Short mmCIF file of C-alpha atoms in Angstrom, two decimals:
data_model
loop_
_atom_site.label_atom_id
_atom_site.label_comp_id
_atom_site.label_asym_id
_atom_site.label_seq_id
_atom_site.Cartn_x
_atom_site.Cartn_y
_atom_site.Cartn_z
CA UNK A 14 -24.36 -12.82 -25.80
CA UNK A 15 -27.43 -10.26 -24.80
CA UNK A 16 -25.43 -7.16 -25.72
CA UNK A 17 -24.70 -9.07 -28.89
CA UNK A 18 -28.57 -10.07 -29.40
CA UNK A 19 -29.58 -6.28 -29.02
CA UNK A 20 -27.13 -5.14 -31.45
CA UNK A 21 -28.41 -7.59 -33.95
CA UNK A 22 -32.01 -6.67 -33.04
CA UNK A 23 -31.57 -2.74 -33.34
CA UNK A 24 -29.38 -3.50 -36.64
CA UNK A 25 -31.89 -5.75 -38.36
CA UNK A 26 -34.74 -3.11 -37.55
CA UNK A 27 -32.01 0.11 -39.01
CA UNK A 28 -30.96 -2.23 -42.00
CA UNK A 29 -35.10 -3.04 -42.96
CA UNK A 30 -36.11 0.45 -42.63
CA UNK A 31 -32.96 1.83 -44.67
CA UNK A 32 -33.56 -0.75 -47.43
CA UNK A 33 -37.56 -0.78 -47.43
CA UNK A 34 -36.83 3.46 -47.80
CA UNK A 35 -34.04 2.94 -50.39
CA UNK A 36 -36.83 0.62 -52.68
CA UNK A 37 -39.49 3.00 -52.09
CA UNK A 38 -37.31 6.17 -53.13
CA UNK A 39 -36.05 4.67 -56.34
CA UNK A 40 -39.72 3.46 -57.32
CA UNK A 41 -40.92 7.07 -56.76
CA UNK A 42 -37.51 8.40 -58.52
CA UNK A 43 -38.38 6.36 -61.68
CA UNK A 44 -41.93 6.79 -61.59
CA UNK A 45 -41.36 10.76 -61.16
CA UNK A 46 -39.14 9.61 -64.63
CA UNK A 47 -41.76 7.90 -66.18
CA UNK A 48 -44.39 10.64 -65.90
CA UNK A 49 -42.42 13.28 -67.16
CA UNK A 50 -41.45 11.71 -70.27
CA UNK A 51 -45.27 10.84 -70.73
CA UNK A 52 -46.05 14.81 -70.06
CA UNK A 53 -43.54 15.68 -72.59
CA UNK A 54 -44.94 13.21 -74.60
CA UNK A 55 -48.29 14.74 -74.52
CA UNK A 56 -47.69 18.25 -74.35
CA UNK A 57 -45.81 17.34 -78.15
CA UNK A 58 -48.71 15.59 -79.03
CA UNK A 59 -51.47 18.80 -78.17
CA UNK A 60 -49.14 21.15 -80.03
CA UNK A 61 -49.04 19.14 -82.98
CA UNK A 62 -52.88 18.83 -82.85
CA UNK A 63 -53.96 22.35 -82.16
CA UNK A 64 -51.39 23.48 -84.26
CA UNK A 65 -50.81 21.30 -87.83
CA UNK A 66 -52.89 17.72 -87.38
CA UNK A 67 -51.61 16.90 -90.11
CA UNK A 68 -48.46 16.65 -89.05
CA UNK A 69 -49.65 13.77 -86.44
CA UNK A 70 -47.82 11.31 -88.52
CA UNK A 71 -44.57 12.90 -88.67
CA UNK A 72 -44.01 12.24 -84.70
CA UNK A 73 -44.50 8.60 -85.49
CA UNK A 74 -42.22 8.40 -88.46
CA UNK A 75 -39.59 10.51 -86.56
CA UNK A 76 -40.25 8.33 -83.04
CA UNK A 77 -40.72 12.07 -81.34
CA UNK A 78 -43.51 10.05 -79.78
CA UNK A 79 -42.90 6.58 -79.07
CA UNK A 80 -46.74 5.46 -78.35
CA UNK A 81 -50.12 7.19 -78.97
CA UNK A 82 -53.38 7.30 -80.45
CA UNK A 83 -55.98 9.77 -81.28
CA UNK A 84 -59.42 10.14 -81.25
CA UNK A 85 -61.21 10.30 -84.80
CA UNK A 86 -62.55 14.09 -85.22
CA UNK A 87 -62.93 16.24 -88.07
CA UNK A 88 -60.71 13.69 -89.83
CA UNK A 89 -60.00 9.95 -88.83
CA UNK A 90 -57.97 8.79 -85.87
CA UNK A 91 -54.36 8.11 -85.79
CA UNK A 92 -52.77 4.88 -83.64
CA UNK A 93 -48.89 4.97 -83.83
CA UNK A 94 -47.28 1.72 -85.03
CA UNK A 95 -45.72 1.36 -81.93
CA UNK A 96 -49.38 1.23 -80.53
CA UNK A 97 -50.69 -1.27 -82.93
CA UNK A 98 -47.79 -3.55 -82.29
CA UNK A 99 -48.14 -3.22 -78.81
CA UNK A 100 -52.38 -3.55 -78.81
CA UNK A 101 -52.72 -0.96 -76.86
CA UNK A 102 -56.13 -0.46 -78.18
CA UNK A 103 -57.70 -2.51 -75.56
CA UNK A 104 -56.34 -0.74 -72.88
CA UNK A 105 -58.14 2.49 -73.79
CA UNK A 106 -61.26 0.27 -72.47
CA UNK A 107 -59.36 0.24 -68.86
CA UNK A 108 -59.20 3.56 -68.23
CA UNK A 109 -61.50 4.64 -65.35
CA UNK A 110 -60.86 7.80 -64.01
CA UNK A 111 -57.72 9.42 -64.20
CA UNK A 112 -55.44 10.63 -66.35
CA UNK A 113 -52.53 7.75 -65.93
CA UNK A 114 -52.45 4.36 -65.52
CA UNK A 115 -50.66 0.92 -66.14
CA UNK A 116 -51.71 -1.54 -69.05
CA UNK A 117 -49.83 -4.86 -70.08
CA UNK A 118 -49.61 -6.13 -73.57
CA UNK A 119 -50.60 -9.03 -75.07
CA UNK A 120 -46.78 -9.92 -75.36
CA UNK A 121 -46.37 -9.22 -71.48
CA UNK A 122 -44.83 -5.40 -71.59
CA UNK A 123 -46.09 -3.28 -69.12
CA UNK A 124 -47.00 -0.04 -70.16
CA UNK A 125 -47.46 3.45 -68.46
CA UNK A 126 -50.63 5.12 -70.01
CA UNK A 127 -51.38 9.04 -70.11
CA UNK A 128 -54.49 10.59 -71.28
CA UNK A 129 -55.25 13.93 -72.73
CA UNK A 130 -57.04 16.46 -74.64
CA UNK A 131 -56.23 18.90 -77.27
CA UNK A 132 -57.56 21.73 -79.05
CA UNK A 133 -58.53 22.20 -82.48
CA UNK A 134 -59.91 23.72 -85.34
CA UNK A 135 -62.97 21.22 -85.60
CA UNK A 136 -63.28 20.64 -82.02
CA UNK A 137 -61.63 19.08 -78.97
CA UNK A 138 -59.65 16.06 -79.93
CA UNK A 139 -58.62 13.18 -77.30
CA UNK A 140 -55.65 10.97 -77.58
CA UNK A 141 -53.38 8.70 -75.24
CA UNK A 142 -49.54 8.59 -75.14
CA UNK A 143 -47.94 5.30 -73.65
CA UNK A 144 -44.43 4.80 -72.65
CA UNK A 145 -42.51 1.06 -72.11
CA UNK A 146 -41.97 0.67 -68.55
CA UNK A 147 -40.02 -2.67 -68.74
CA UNK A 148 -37.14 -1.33 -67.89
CA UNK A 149 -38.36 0.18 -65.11
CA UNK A 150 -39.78 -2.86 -63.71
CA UNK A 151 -37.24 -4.61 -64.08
CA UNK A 152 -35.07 -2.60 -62.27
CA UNK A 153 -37.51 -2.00 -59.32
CA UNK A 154 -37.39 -5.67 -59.17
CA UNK A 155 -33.80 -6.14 -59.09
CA UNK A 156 -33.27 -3.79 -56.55
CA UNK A 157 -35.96 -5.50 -54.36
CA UNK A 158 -34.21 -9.25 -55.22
CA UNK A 159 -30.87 -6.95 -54.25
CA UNK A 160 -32.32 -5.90 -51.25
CA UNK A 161 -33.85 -9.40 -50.09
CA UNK A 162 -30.44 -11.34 -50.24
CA UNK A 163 -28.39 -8.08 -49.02
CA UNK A 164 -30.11 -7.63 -46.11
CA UNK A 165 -29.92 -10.94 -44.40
CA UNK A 166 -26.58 -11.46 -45.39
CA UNK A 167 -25.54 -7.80 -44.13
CA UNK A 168 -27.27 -8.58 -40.82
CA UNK A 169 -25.04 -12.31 -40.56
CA UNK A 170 -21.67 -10.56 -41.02
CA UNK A 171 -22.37 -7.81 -38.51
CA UNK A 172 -24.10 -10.43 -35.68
CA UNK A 173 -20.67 -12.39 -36.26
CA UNK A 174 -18.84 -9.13 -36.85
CA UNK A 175 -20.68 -7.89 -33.23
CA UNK A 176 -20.68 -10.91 -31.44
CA UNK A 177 -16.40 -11.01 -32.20
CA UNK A 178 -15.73 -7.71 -30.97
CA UNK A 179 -18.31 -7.70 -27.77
CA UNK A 180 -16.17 -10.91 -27.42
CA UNK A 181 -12.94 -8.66 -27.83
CA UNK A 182 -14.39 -5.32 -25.98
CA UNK A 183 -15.92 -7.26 -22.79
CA UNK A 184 -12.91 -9.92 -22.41
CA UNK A 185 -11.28 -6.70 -19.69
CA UNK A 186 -15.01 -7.30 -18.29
CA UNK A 187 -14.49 -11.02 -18.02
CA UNK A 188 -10.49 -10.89 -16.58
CA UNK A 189 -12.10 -8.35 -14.01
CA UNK A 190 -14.90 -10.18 -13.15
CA UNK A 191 -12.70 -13.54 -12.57
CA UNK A 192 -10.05 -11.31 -10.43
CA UNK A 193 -12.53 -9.57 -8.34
CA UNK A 194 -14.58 -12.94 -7.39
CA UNK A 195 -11.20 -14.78 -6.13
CA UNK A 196 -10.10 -11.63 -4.19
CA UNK A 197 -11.10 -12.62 -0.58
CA UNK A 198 -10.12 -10.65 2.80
CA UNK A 199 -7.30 -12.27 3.39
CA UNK A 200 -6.02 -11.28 -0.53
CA UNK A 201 -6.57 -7.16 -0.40
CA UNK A 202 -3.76 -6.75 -1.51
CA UNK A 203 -3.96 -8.31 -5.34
CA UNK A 204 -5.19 -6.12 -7.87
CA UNK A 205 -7.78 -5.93 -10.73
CA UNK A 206 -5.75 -6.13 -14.05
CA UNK A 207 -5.71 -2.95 -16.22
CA UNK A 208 -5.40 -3.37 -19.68
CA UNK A 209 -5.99 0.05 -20.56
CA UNK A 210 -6.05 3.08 -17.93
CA UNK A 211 -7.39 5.37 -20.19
CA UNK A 212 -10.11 3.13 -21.33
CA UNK A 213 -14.09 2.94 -19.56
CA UNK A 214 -12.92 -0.70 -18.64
CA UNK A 215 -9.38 0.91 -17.71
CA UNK A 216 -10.82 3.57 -15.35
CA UNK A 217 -13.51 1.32 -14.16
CA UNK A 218 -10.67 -1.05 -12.40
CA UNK A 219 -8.47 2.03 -11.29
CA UNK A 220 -11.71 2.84 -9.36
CA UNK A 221 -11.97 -0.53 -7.83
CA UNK A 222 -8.20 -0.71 -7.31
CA UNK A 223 -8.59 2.16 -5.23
CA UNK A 224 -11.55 1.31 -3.38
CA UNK A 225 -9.40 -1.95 -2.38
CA UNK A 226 -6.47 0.01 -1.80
CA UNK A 227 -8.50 2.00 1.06
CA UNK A 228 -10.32 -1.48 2.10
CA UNK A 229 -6.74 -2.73 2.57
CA UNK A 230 -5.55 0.21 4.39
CA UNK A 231 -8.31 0.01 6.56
CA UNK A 232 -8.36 -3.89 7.68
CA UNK A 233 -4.78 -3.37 8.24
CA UNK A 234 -5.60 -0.61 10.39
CA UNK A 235 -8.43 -2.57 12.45
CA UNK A 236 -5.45 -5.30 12.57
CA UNK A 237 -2.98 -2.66 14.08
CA UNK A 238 -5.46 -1.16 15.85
CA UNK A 239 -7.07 -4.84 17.30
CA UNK A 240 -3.32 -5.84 18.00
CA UNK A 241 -2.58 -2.52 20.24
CA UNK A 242 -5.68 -2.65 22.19
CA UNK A 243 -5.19 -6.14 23.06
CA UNK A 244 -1.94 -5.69 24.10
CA UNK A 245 -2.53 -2.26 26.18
CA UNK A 246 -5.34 -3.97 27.70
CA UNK A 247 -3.38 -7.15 28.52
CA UNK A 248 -0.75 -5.17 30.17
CA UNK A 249 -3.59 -3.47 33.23
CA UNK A 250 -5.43 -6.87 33.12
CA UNK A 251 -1.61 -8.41 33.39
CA UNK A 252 -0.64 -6.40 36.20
CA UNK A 253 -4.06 -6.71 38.15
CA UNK A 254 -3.84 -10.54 37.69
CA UNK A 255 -0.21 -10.47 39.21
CA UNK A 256 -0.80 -8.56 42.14
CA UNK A 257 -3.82 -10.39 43.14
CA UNK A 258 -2.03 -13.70 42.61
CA UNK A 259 1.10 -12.43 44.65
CA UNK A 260 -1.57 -10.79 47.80
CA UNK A 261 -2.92 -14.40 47.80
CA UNK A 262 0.11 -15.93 47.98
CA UNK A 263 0.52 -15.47 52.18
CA UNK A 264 -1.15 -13.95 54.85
CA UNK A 265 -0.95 -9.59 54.84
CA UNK A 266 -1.95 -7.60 57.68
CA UNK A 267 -3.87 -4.22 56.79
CA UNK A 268 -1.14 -2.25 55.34
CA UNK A 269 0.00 -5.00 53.20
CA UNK A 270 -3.62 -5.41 52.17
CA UNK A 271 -4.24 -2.03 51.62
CA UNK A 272 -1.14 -1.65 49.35
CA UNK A 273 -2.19 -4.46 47.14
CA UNK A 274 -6.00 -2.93 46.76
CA UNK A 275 -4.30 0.21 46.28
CA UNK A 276 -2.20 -1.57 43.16
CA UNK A 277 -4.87 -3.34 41.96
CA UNK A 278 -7.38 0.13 41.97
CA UNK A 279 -4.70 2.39 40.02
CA UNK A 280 -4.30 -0.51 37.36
CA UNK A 281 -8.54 -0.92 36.79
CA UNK A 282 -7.84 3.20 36.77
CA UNK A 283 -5.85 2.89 33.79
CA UNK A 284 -7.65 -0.15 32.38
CA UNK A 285 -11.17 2.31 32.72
CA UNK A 286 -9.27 5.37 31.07
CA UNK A 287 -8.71 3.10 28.23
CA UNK A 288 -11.82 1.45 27.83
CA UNK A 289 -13.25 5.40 27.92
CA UNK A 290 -10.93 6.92 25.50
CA UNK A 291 -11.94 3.83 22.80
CA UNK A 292 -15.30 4.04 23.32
CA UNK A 293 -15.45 7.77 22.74
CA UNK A 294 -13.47 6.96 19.36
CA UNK A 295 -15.60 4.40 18.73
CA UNK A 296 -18.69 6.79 19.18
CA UNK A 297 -17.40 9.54 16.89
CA UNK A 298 -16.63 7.27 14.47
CA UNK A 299 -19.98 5.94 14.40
CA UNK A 300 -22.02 6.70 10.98
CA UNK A 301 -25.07 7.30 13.05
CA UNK A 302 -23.51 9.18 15.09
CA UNK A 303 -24.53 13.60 15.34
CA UNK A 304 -22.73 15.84 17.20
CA UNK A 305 -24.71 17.24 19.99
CA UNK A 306 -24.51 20.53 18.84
CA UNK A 307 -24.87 24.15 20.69
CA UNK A 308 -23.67 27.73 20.91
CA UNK A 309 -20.43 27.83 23.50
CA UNK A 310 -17.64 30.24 24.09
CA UNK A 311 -13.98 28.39 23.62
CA UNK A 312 -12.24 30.98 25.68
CA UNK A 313 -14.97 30.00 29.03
CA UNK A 314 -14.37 25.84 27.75
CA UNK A 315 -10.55 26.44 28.28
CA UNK A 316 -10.73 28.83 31.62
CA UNK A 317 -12.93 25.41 32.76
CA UNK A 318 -10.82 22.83 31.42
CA UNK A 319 -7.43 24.82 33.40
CA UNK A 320 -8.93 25.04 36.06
CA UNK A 321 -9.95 21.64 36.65
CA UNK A 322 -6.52 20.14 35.57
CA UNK A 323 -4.39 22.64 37.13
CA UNK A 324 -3.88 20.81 40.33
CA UNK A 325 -2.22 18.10 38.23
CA UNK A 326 0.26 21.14 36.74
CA UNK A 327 0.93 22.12 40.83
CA UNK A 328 1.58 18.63 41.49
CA UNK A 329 4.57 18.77 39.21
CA UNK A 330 5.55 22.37 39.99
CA UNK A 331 4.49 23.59 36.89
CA UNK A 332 3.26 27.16 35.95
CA UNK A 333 -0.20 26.59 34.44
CA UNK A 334 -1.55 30.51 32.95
CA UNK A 335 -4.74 30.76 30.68
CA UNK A 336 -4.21 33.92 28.17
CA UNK A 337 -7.45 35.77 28.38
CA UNK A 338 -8.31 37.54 24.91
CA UNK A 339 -12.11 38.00 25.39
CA UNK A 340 -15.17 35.65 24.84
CA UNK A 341 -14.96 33.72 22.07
CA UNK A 342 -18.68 32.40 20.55
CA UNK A 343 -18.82 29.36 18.43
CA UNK A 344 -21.09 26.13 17.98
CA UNK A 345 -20.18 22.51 18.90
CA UNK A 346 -20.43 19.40 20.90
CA UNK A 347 -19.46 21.03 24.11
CA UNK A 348 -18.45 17.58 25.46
CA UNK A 349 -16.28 16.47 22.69
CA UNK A 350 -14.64 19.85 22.34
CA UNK A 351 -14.22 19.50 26.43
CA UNK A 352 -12.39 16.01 25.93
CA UNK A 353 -10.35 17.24 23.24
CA UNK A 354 -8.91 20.14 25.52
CA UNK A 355 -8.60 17.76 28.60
CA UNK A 356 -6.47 15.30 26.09
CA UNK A 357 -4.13 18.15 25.43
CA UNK A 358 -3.69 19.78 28.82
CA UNK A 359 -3.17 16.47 30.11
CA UNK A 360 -0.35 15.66 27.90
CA UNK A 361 1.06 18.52 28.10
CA UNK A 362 1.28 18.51 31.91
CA UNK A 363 3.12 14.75 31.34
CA UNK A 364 5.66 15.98 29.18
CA UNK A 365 6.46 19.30 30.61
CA UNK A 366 9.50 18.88 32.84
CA UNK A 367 9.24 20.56 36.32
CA UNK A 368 9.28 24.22 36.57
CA UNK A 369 7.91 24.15 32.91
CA UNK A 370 5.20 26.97 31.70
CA UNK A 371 1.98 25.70 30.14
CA UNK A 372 -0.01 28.09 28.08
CA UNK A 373 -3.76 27.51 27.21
CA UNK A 374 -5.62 30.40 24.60
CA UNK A 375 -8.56 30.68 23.18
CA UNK A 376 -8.97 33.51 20.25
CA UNK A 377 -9.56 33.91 16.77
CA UNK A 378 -7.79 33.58 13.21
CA UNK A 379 -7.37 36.65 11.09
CA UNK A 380 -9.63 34.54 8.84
CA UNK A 381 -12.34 34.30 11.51
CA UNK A 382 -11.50 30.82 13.02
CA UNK A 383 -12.00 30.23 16.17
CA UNK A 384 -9.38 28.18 17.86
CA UNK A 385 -8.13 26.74 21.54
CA UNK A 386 -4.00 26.63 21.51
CA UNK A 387 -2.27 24.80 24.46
CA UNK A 388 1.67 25.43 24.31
CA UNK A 389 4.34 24.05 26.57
CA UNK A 390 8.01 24.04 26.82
CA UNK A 391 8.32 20.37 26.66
CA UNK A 392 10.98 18.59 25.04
CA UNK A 393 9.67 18.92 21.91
CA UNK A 394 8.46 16.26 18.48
CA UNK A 395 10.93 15.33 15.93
CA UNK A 396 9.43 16.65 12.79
CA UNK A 397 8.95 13.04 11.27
CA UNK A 398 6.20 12.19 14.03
CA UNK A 399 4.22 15.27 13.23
CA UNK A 400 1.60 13.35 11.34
CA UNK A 401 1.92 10.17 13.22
CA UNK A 402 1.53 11.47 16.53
CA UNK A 403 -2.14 11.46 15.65
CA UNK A 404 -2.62 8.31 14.88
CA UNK A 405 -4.35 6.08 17.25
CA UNK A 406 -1.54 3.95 20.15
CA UNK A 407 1.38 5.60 18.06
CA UNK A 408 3.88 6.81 20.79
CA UNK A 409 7.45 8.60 19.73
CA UNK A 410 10.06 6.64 20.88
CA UNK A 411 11.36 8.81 23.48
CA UNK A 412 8.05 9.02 24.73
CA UNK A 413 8.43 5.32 25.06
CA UNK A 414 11.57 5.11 27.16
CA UNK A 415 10.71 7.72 29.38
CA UNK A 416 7.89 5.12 31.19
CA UNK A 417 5.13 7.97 30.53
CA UNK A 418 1.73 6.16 31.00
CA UNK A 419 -0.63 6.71 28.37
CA UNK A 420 -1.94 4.16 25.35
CA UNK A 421 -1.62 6.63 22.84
CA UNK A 422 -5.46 7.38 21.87
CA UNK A 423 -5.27 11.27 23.18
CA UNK A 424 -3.87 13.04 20.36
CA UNK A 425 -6.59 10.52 18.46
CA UNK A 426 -9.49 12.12 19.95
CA UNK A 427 -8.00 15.45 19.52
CA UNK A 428 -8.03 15.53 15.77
CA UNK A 429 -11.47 13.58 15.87
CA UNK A 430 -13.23 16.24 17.36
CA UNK A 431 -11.66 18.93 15.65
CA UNK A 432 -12.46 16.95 12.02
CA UNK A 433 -16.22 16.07 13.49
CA UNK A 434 -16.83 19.92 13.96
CA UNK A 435 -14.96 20.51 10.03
CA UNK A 436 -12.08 21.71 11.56
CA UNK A 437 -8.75 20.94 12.11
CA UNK A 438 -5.85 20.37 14.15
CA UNK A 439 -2.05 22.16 13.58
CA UNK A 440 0.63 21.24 15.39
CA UNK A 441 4.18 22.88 15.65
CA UNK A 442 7.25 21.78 16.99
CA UNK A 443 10.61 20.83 17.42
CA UNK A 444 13.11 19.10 19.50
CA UNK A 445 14.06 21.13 22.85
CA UNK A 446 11.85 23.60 21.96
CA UNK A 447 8.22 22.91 23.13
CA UNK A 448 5.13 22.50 20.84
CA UNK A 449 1.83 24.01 20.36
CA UNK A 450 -0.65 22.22 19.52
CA UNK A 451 -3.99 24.12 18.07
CA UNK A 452 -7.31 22.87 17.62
CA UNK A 453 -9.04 25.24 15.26
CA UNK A 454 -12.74 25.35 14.27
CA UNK A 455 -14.94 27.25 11.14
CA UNK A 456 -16.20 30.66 12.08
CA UNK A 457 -19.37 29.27 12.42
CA UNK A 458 -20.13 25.68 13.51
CA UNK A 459 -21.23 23.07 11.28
CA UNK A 460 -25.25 23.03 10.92
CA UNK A 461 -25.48 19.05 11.56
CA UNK A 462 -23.05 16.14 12.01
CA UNK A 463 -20.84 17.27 9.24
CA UNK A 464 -17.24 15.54 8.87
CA UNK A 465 -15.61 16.58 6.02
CA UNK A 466 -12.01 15.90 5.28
CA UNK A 467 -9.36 17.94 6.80
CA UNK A 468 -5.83 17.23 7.07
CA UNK A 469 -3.33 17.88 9.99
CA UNK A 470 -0.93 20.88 9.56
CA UNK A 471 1.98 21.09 11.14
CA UNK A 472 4.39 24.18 11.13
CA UNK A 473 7.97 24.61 12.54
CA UNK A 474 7.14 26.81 15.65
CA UNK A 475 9.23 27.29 18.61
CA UNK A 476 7.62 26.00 21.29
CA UNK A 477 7.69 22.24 22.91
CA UNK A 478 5.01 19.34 23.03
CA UNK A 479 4.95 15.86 23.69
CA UNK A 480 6.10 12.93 22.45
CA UNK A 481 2.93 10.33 23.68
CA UNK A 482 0.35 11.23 22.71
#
């Protein structure tokens, strides 16, 4: 109803100015008219004067002019008998100043008045032409009575005409409106209805369709991702519970004790490990969150990183070998970046069998990316985990039945702090033949908490990696 009040508003104001111009243009039209037959008028009148007075009388007889009079001179005065039928006479006795002006007749005609000056051979002689301008008025005032009842009834049929097609044009606005009010969180999946995609209304609901598409995708995320943390978190809380409860249960001397504690310490181990790894997701993920940023070499972070995680890889008579290729200078959140590498090693290590060959590098791109690459001859992902093996508590199947301990949530961080520095993570692999896995970062780090989108690649490569990650 307000869009249809402005229209009406702005339309009234167009359809007033366009008719109050329209009157005004035809008055001057006809008056323009008017004067120029009273010029001609004249102009015949001066030549007949300065040229053959005598003749005055002719243009009366002959109607060349319809109205005049002249001045007496050398000889009398003439008065058309147009003029004396109109009494015109009197109006020569309203003329003050000028040269033109309007006079009505006794019988009501209005008349259009010209005065002027001719010539002679006794002496300048003055005279008046006059011209009917009846018709004029009347027409001037028909067009005005035209105008009066046009406009009002012009601006009814359009206010109806508006008011049924905002009706028409804003009912998509209405079905929207109604949709989008009853959608609740438990009903992300319904839609806005789309009359039209390729209309403003049309596009306007694709755009909300899509925003709930990605709300949908995300609550059912937070549900997955709420459901798996409960239940990895039940399972070390579980286990805890039970071996207290079972200790409890009779009397232990110190070994027996000591076993139990022992139990009960590697499950709060595990429980802590998780707790960590969500809270450092949690952190990243943060919109406040910045990325404590700072100039580091990649190639010193993995050297580090080996180092401290190789005893694990001599534990499990694995050969452990960082490829030196030379420093390696970049910016980024030296922590992050640290936890990233740690995540990898450390799966690696898991999956490797004994006697396997772990390789961590640290060099550039021949596009001037600077990467860390930690390859191992591992059994290997099946090409349709690739993507998933990233996702958070998403564990390959045979990564499942082997009893590997892990939630999942390593591979997570991984691509999280590759993504929070505007990089990226690649992965390639394939059954029975290892994996590499390669976080790779811009050539120069990001000047503030930047995180734009990147995607995961992954490339056939012949080398092994792990199935949990």
């Amino acid at each position: 109803m307000r869009l249809t009040l402005w229209y009406s508003a702005v339309l009234a104001a167009f359809i007033v100015v366009f008719a109050v111009f329209v009157y005004l243009l035809a008055r001057a039209g006809w008056n323009r008219a008017l004067e120029a037959q009273l010029a001609s008028d004249a102009a015949g009148l001066a030549y007949t004067l300065r040229h053959d007075p005598d003749e005055v009388g002719e243009l009366d007889e002959h109607g060349v002019v319809t109205a005049f009079w002249v001045a007496p001179g050398d000889n009398t005065g003439y008065a058309s008998a147009a003029w004396t039928g109109a009494g015109l006479t009197d109006a020569l006795a309203s003329a003050h100043g000028g040269d033109s002006w309007r006079w009505v007749a006794r019988d009501g005609r209005p008349f259009r008045m010209h005065r002027g000056e001719s010539a002679t051979r006794g002496g300048p002689r003055r005279f008046v032409v006059a011209r009917d301008a009846s018709l004029m008025e009347r027409s001037l005032a028909a067009l005005g009575l035209t105008l009066m009842f046009t406009v009002p009834a012009t601006l009814v049929l359009a206010s109806v005409a508006g008011l049924f097609l905002a009706g028409r044009v804003l009912a998509p606005v209405r079905a929207i409106t109604a949709k989008a009010g009853s959608i609740s969180a438990d009903q992300l999946s319904e839609r806005l209805p789309v009359a039209n995609p390729s209309d403003e209304f049309g596009r306007l609901a694709g755009v909300f369709n899509d925003l709930l598409s990605r709300l949908e995708a995300s609550f059912a995320q937070l549900k997955r991702f709420t459901a798996d943390a409960s239940h990895e978190l039940r399972t070390p809380l579980t286990a805890i519970r039970s071996v207290g409860e079972v200790g409890l249960q009779r009397e232990r001397n110190v070994e027996g004790l000591r076993s139990v504690i022992g139990s009960i310490l590697e499950e709060s181990d595990r429980l802590t490990r998780l707790v960590e790894a969500l809270l450092t997701i949690t952190r990243a993920e943060s919109p406040t969150a910045r990325l404590a940023l700072a100039p580091l070499d990649l190639a010193e972070l993995a050297r580090e990183v080996a180092d401290d995680i190789g005893v694990l890889a001599e534990e499990r008579n694995q050969r452990l070998t960082v490829e030196d290729h030379g420093a390696v200078p970049t910016t980024g959140d030296r922590l992050l970046l640290r936890h990233a590498v740690i995540n990898l090693l450390d799966n690696a290590i898991k999956y490797t069998p004994p006697g396997g060959t772990i390789t961590v590098t640290a060099g550039r791109t021949p596009g001037g990316e600077s990467y860390v690459e930690v390859r191992d001859t591992g059994p290997g992902i099946a090409p349709e985990h690739h993507t998933a093996v990233f996702d958070r508590f998403y564990r390959a199947r045979p990564a499942q039945a082997e009893g590997q301990p892990g939630a999942g949530l390593g591979l997570a961080i991984v691509r999280l702090a590759a993504e929070s520095h505007g990089g990226r993570v690649e992965l390639g692999s394939a059954l029975g033949r290892g994996s590499t896995f390669r976080i790779v970062l811009p050539s120069r780090g990001p000047a503030g908490d930047v995180a734009p989108d990147s995607s995961t690649a992954a490339a056939a490569a012949p080398q092994g990696a792990p199935e949990d990650r």
